[in-house]
Amino acid sequence: MDAALPLELPLDINSVKGFLADSEGAALYRLAAEASDRGPCLEIGSYCGKSTVYLGSACKLMNNTLFAVDHHRGSEEHQPGEEYHDRELFDNRSQLMDSFHAFRTNMRAAQLEEHVVPVVAPTTVAARHWNTPLGLVFIDGGHSLEAALNDYRCWSRHIVPGGFLAIHDIFPNPEDGGQAPYDIYKLALASGQFELVEMVETLGILRRL
């Protein structure tokens, strides 16, 4: 990745809700820029759009497109009574968590609406008829093993040779965090189809062989 590429974001990234470290976001920005000559980018798990701003800004710079897949009903940990529940994102009318309004607001503020395509659906539904080759897939969806496996199996096969797979929240030590992202990271390496490029905090970056 080109570490010299200047990070240019159109808004204060700290104003966007999310769980991405600055160093991880900067790595995603550079990665999306590098991947743009291989095909469009796709992320699973947009939430309020923090990672989307990093990825989408790089796509805008390179005149590329980012597909942002998320059902916007939150993962297990975002539900009422759970550790990461945010009352501001709970829709009292439907009695469901809904991050899509915040996501759209942030995309508009970041001037990314012409480069980010929201796909508001569960990952398995979004992938059902997908045929577009991808230069980058970023997985940051649900952290249950079922959800992580679905994300990996649905999307990794669409990455072109030389393209990238990035996985967030990799914790080799179970005491530090959930193991599902680490499990699919190990699965990708064991497949023989990917090689590790770099680890940036909890972000694993792999290249398709």
Short mmCIF file of C-alpha atoms in Angstrom, two decimals:
data_model
loop_
_atom_site.label_atom_id
_atom_site.label_comp_id
_atom_site.label_asym_id
_atom_site.label_seq_id
_atom_site.Cartn_x
_atom_site.Cartn_y
_atom_site.Cartn_z
CA MET A 1 0.00 0.00 0.00
CA ASP A 2 1.16 3.52 -0.73
CA ALA A 3 1.88 4.99 2.71
CA ALA A 4 2.68 8.33 1.06
CA LEU A 5 -0.89 8.79 -0.22
CA PRO A 6 -2.27 11.79 1.71
CA LEU A 7 -5.39 11.09 3.74
CA GLU A 8 -8.07 13.52 2.60
CA LEU A 9 -11.45 13.25 4.31
CA PRO A 10 -14.32 15.68 3.61
CA LEU A 11 -15.56 15.88 7.21
CA ASP A 12 -14.52 15.41 10.83
CA ILE A 13 -14.35 11.62 11.05
CA ASN A 14 -14.83 11.78 14.82
CA SER A 15 -18.36 13.08 14.21
CA VAL A 16 -19.31 9.69 12.73
CA LYS A 17 -20.33 6.91 15.14
CA GLY A 18 -18.26 3.76 14.77
CA PHE A 19 -15.63 1.46 16.20
CA LEU A 20 -12.72 1.93 13.79
CA ALA A 21 -9.32 3.16 14.98
CA ASP A 22 -7.78 6.07 13.06
CA SER A 23 -4.85 3.92 11.94
CA GLU A 24 -7.22 1.24 10.66
CA GLY A 25 -9.26 3.83 8.78
CA ALA A 26 -6.15 5.29 7.17
CA ALA A 27 -5.08 1.79 6.10
CA LEU A 28 -8.50 1.18 4.52
CA TYR A 29 -8.26 4.50 2.67
CA ARG A 30 -4.89 3.59 1.15
CA LEU A 31 -6.06 0.05 0.41
CA ALA A 32 -9.20 1.21 -1.42
CA ALA A 33 -7.11 3.58 -3.51
CA GLU A 34 -4.71 0.78 -4.46
CA ALA A 35 -7.53 -1.65 -5.19
CA SER A 36 -9.34 0.75 -7.50
CA ASP A 37 -7.47 -0.35 -10.62
CA ARG A 38 -8.71 -3.91 -10.03
CA GLY A 39 -12.43 -3.27 -9.63
CA PRO A 40 -15.04 -1.68 -7.37
CA CYS A 41 -14.84 -2.02 -3.59
CA LEU A 42 -17.40 -3.54 -1.24
CA GLU A 43 -17.82 -3.41 2.52
CA ILE A 44 -20.05 -5.54 4.73
CA GLY A 45 -21.15 -3.78 7.90
CA SER A 46 -21.42 -0.03 7.32
CA TYR A 47 -23.23 0.91 10.57
CA CYS A 48 -23.25 4.74 10.57
CA GLY A 49 -20.60 5.01 7.88
CA LYS A 50 -17.23 5.59 9.56
CA SER A 51 -15.40 2.97 7.49
CA THR A 52 -17.54 4.00 4.51
CA VAL A 53 -16.17 7.54 4.67
CA TYR A 54 -12.58 6.25 4.55
CA LEU A 55 -13.25 3.75 1.76
CA GLY A 56 -15.65 5.98 -0.16
CA SER A 57 -13.30 8.98 -0.06
CA ALA A 58 -10.55 6.89 -1.63
CA CYS A 59 -12.99 5.60 -4.24
CA LYS A 60 -14.03 9.17 -5.02
CA LEU A 61 -10.38 10.15 -5.39
CA MET A 62 -9.83 7.27 -7.84
CA ASN A 63 -13.24 7.64 -9.59
CA ASN A 64 -14.27 4.22 -8.33
CA THR A 65 -17.40 2.90 -6.59
CA LEU A 66 -17.97 1.47 -3.12
CA PHE A 67 -20.89 -0.86 -2.47
CA ALA A 68 -21.91 -0.63 1.20
CA VAL A 69 -23.82 -3.73 2.34
CA ASP A 70 -25.72 -3.55 5.63
CA HIS A 71 -29.28 -4.35 6.72
CA HIS A 72 -28.92 -1.47 9.22
CA ARG A 73 -30.74 -3.37 11.97
CA GLY A 74 -27.54 -3.80 13.94
CA SER A 75 -25.56 -6.82 15.05
CA GLU A 76 -26.26 -8.81 18.18
CA GLU A 77 -24.30 -6.41 20.38
CA HIS A 78 -26.30 -3.37 19.15
CA GLN A 79 -29.68 -4.61 20.32
CA PRO A 80 -31.50 -3.18 23.40
CA GLY A 81 -29.88 -4.35 26.60
CA GLU A 82 -26.60 -5.30 24.88
CA GLU A 83 -23.19 -3.72 25.39
CA TYR A 84 -23.09 -1.50 22.29
CA HIS A 85 -26.74 -0.48 22.11
CA ASP A 86 -27.16 3.19 21.13
CA ARG A 87 -30.55 4.66 22.02
CA GLU A 88 -30.11 7.38 19.40
CA LEU A 89 -30.20 4.69 16.70
CA PHE A 90 -33.33 2.97 17.98
CA ASP A 91 -36.46 3.63 15.91
CA ASN A 92 -39.40 3.88 18.30
CA ARG A 93 -41.91 3.56 15.46
CA SER A 94 -40.72 0.15 14.33
CA GLN A 95 -39.22 -0.82 17.70
CA LEU A 96 -36.07 -1.81 15.84
CA MET A 97 -32.52 -0.57 15.68
CA ASP A 98 -32.02 1.47 12.46
CA SER A 99 -28.69 3.05 11.51
CA PHE A 100 -29.63 3.84 7.91
CA HIS A 101 -30.77 7.43 8.53
CA ALA A 102 -27.47 8.24 10.26
CA PHE A 103 -25.59 6.50 7.43
CA ARG A 104 -27.33 8.54 4.72
CA THR A 105 -26.80 11.76 6.66
CA ASN A 106 -23.08 11.04 6.90
CA MET A 107 -22.75 10.14 3.22
CA ARG A 108 -24.41 13.40 2.29
CA ALA A 109 -22.17 15.38 4.66
CA ALA A 110 -19.12 13.63 3.20
CA GLN A 111 -20.28 14.34 -0.38
CA LEU A 112 -20.03 10.66 -1.25
CA GLU A 113 -23.51 9.92 -2.58
CA GLU A 114 -22.23 9.59 -6.17
CA HIS A 115 -19.52 7.12 -5.18
CA VAL A 116 -21.15 5.03 -2.43
CA VAL A 117 -24.00 2.68 -3.31
CA PRO A 118 -25.93 1.52 -0.21
CA VAL A 119 -27.17 -2.06 -0.42
CA VAL A 120 -29.71 -2.33 2.41
CA ALA A 121 -30.08 -6.08 2.83
CA PRO A 122 -28.65 -9.03 4.75
CA THR A 123 -25.36 -10.19 3.27
CA THR A 124 -26.77 -13.47 1.93
CA VAL A 125 -29.61 -11.66 0.15
CA ALA A 126 -27.30 -9.02 -1.33
CA ALA A 127 -24.92 -11.70 -2.61
CA ARG A 128 -27.57 -14.00 -4.05
CA HIS A 129 -27.26 -12.77 -7.66
CA TRP A 130 -23.97 -10.88 -7.39
CA ASN A 131 -21.67 -11.26 -10.41
CA THR A 132 -19.44 -8.17 -10.33
CA PRO A 133 -15.71 -8.83 -9.77
CA LEU A 134 -14.33 -6.83 -6.83
CA GLY A 135 -10.97 -5.24 -6.14
CA LEU A 136 -11.53 -5.09 -2.38
CA VAL A 137 -13.87 -6.70 0.13
CA PHE A 138 -13.91 -5.34 3.69
CA ILE A 139 -15.68 -7.55 6.26
CA ASP A 140 -16.92 -5.84 9.42
CA GLY A 141 -20.38 -7.34 9.83
CA GLY A 142 -21.95 -9.44 12.56
CA HIS A 143 -19.52 -11.17 14.93
CA SER A 144 -21.36 -14.44 15.41
CA LEU A 145 -19.62 -17.34 13.69
CA GLU A 146 -22.60 -17.83 11.37
CA ALA A 147 -22.61 -14.17 10.30
CA ALA A 148 -18.84 -14.04 9.75
CA LEU A 149 -18.84 -17.27 7.75
CA ASN A 150 -21.70 -16.00 5.60
CA ASP A 151 -19.80 -12.79 4.87
CA TYR A 152 -16.62 -14.66 3.97
CA ARG A 153 -18.29 -17.34 1.85
CA CYS A 154 -20.60 -14.97 0.03
CA TRP A 155 -18.05 -12.33 -0.95
CA SER A 156 -14.46 -13.60 -0.91
CA ARG A 157 -15.03 -15.60 -4.11
CA HIS A 158 -15.73 -12.36 -6.01
CA ILE A 159 -12.30 -10.86 -5.29
CA VAL A 160 -10.12 -10.74 -8.41
CA PRO A 161 -6.53 -12.07 -8.37
CA GLY A 162 -4.38 -9.35 -6.86
CA GLY A 163 -7.41 -7.90 -5.09
CA PHE A 164 -7.71 -7.55 -1.34
CA LEU A 165 -9.68 -9.02 1.55
CA ALA A 166 -9.69 -6.94 4.73
CA ILE A 167 -11.16 -8.28 7.98
CA HIS A 168 -11.79 -6.12 11.05
CA ASP A 169 -11.72 -7.08 14.75
CA ILE A 170 -9.18 -9.89 14.56
CA PHE A 171 -8.33 -10.96 18.11
CA PRO A 172 -6.03 -14.01 18.34
CA ASN A 173 -6.47 -13.93 22.15
CA PRO A 174 -10.07 -14.81 23.12
CA GLU A 175 -9.76 -12.58 26.19
CA ASP A 176 -9.44 -9.53 23.92
CA GLY A 177 -12.56 -10.06 21.79
CA GLY A 178 -14.84 -12.39 19.85
CA GLN A 179 -13.24 -15.08 17.71
CA ALA A 180 -15.44 -15.18 14.59
CA PRO A 181 -13.42 -12.60 12.58
CA TYR A 182 -10.22 -14.40 13.59
CA ASP A 183 -11.75 -17.70 12.51
CA ILE A 184 -12.53 -16.48 8.98
CA TYR A 185 -9.10 -14.85 8.80
CA LYS A 186 -7.53 -18.25 9.53
CA LEU A 187 -9.92 -19.87 7.05
CA ALA A 188 -8.84 -17.48 4.30
CA LEU A 189 -5.15 -18.19 4.91
CA ALA A 190 -5.74 -21.95 5.10
CA SER A 191 -7.56 -21.87 1.76
CA GLY A 192 -4.30 -21.18 -0.05
CA GLN A 193 -6.05 -18.43 -2.02
CA PHE A 194 -4.91 -15.53 0.15
CA GLU A 195 -1.66 -14.25 1.63
CA LEU A 196 -1.22 -11.83 4.53
CA VAL A 197 -0.08 -8.37 3.47
CA GLU A 198 -0.28 -6.44 6.73
CA MET A 199 -1.88 -6.26 10.18
CA VAL A 200 -2.93 -2.80 11.39
CA GLU A 201 -4.11 -3.12 14.98
CA THR A 202 -7.14 -5.47 14.61
CA LEU A 203 -7.38 -5.07 10.81
CA GLY A 204 -6.03 -7.95 8.76
CA ILE A 205 -5.24 -7.21 5.11
CA LEU A 206 -4.86 -10.14 2.71
CA ARG A 207 -4.21 -10.36 -1.02
CA ARG A 208 -5.93 -12.78 -3.40
CA LEU A 209 -3.34 -14.96 -5.13
#
